C-alpha atoms as one frame of an Amber mdcrd trajectory, in Angstrom:
protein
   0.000   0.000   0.000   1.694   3.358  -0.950   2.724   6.061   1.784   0.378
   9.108   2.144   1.146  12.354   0.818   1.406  15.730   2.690  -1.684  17.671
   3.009  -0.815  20.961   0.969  -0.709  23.556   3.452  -0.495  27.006   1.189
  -3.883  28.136   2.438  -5.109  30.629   4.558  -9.106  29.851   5.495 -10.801
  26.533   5.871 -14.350  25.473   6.585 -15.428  22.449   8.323 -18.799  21.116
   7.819 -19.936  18.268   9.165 -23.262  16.022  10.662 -22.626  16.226  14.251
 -20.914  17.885  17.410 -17.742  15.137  17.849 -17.686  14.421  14.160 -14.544
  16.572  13.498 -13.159  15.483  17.159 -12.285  11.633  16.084  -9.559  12.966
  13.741  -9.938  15.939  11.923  -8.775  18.076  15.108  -5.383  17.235  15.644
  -5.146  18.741  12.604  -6.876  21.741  12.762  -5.140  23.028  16.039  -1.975
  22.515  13.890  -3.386  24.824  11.324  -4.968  27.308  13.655  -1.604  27.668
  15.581   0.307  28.082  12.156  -2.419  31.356  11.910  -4.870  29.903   9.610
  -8.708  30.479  10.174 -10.796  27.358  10.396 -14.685  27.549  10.885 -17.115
  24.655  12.334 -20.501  24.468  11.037 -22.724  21.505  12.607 -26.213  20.398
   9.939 -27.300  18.908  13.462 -27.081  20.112  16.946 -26.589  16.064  17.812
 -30.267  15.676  19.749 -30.665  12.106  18.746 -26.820  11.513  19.877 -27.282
  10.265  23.381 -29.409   7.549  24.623 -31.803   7.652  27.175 -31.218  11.436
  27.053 -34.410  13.521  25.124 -33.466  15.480  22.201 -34.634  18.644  24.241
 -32.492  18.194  26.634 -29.091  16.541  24.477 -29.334  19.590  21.805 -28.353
  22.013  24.138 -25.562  19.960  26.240 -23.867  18.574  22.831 -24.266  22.485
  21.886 -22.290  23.817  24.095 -19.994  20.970  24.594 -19.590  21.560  20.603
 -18.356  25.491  21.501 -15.681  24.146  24.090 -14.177  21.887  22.614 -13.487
  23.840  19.225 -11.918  26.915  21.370  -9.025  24.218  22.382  -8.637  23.393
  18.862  -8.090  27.548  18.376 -11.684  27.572  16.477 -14.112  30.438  17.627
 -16.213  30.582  15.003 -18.670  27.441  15.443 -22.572  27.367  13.411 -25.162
  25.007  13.867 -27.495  24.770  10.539 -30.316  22.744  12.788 -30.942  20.155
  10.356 -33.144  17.479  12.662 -29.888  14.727  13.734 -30.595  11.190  12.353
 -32.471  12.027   9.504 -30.317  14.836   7.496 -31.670  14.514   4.294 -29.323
  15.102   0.755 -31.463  17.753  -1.276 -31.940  21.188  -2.427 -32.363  22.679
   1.345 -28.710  21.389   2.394 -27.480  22.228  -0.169 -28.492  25.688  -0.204
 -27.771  25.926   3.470 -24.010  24.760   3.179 -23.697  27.250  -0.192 -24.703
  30.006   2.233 -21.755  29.063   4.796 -19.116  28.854   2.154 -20.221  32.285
   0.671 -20.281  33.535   4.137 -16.657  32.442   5.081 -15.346  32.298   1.721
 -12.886  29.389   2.667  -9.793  27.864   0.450 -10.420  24.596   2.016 -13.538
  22.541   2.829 -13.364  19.912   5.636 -15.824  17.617   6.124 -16.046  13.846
   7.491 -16.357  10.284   5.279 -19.122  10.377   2.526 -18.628   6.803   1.146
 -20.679   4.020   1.847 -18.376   2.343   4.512 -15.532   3.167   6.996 -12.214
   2.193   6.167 -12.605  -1.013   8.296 -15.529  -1.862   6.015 -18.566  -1.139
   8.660 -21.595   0.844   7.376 -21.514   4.710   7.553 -24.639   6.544   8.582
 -27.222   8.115   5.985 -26.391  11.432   7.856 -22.057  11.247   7.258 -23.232
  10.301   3.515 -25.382  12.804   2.987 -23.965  15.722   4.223 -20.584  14.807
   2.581 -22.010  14.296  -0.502 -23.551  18.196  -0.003 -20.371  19.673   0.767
 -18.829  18.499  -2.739 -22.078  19.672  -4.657 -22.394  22.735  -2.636 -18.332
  23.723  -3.350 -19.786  23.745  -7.590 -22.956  25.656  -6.233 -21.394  28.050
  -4.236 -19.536  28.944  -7.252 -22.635  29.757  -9.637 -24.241  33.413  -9.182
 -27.055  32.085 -10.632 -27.497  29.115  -8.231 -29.098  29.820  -4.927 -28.284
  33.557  -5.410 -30.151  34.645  -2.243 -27.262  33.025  -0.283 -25.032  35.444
  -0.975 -22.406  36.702  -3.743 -20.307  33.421  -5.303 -17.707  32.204  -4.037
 -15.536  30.137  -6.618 -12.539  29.926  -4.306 -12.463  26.357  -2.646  -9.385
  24.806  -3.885  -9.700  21.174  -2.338 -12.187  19.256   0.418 -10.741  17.230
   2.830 -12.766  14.253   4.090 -11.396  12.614   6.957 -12.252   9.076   7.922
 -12.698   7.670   4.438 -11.530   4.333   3.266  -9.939   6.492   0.317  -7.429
   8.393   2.014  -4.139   9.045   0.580  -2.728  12.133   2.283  -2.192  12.814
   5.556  -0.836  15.556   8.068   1.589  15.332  11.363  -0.430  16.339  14.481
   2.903  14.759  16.747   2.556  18.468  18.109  -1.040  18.464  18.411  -2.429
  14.967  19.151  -2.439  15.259  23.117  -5.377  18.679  22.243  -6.654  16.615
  19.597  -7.210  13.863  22.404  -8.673  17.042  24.762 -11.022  18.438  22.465
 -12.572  14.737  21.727 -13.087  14.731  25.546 -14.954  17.736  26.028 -17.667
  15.785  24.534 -17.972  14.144  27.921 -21.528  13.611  28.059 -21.618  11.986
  24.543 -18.688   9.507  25.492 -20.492   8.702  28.761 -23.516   7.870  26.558
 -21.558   5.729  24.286 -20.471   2.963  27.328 -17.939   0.530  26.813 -17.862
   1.324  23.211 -14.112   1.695  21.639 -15.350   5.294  20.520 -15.927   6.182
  23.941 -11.996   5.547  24.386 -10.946   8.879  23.650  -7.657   8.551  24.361
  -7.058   4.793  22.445  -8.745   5.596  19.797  -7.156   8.494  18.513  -3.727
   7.647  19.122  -4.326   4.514  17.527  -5.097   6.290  14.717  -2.507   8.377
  14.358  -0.165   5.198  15.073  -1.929   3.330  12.306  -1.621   6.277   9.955
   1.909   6.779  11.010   3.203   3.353   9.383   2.530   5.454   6.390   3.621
   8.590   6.672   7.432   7.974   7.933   6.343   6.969  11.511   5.381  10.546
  12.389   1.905  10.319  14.191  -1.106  11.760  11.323  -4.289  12.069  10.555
  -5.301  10.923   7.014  -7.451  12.433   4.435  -9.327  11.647   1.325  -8.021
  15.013  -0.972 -10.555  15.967  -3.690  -9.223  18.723  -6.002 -11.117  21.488
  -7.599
């Protein structure tokens, strides 16, 4: 299996867009506090506020707690700017409506980059994904063509044609990577500040924040020269 690549870093503004509070936590973070502390901008915008996330909790109750918990643990990545587009969690739906609402947040923070979290059918160890990780990663590649049509959802704001690449982390296509040695102990933090989400998730291997990210950067560093990473699919535009 070849070595990743380097993740080309001669940007200045990403957006992250993803399902759920803790989507960009099992990963995508150790990266972003590298970029934020190398003075790039990175946004977080949530479809979901994660109300269907916790069981035995009500979704009145969970959207608020996986809110703020969200907010928290995005400042210790250096992220301040964190939306929430309140698509109902469990049953984000592909279509015109996402799409339009994911244009708008592009236009709005007119990003080089797009992040966003695995839109194939399966996870790299060949379990299902979610309808919700596959639809809303499937939005953010339409939306970066849409955002750059005037003519497309033009009461979203002017076009924006400037997203070079998206990023999608956790896919079973990934062939680039980045070093987060510096960053993966905050990486490891910021996937902990979801505590009442891990608490809800029992002795599952995802509530292991700790084991399961370093893992992961382990696994990912027997490609990328030994130097603990976090791998991601690169789509050009």
């Amino acid at each position: 299996m070849a070595d990743y690549e380097i993740v080309p870093e001669d940007w200045g503004r990403a957006l992250a867009v993803v399902a759920h509070p803790d989507d960009l936590e099992y990963g995508a973070s150790g990266a972003v506090a590298r970029w934020t502390a190398q003075g790039k901008w990175v946004g977080y915008v949530m479809a979901s506020r994660g109300e269907a996330g916790i069981a035995g909790l009500p979704p009145a109750e969970c959207a608020p707690l996986r809110t703020t918990e969200q907010v928290a643990s995005a400042r210790l990545v250096g992220v301040d700017t964190v939306e929430f587009l309140d698509h109902p969690d469990g049953v984000i739906e592909y279509g015109v409506p996402l799409r339009r609402d994911i244009t708008a947040a592009i236009r709005r923070h007119r990003p080089d980059v797009l992040i966003t979290l695995n839109h194939r059918t399966t996870w790299p160890f060949g379990n299902r994904n979610t309808p919700d990780h596959r639809n809303v990663g499937e939005a953010v590649l339409d939306a970066v063509g849409d955002a750059g049509n005037e003519w497309i959802f033009p009461e979203a704001g002017p076009a924006w044609g400037g997203v070079r690449m998206v990023l999608v982390s956790g896919s079973p296509e990934a062939g680039h990577a980045v070093d987060i040695g510096a960053t993966l102990d905050v990486s490891v933090a910021s996937l902990r500040a979801h505590d009442a989400y891990l608490r809800g998730l029992g002795d599952s291997p995802l509530g292991d924040a700790d084991g399961f990210l370093r893992g992961m950067a382990a696994r990912t560093a027997e490609r990328f020269g030994g130097v603990p990473a976090c791998p991601f699919e690169l789509i050009a535009f």
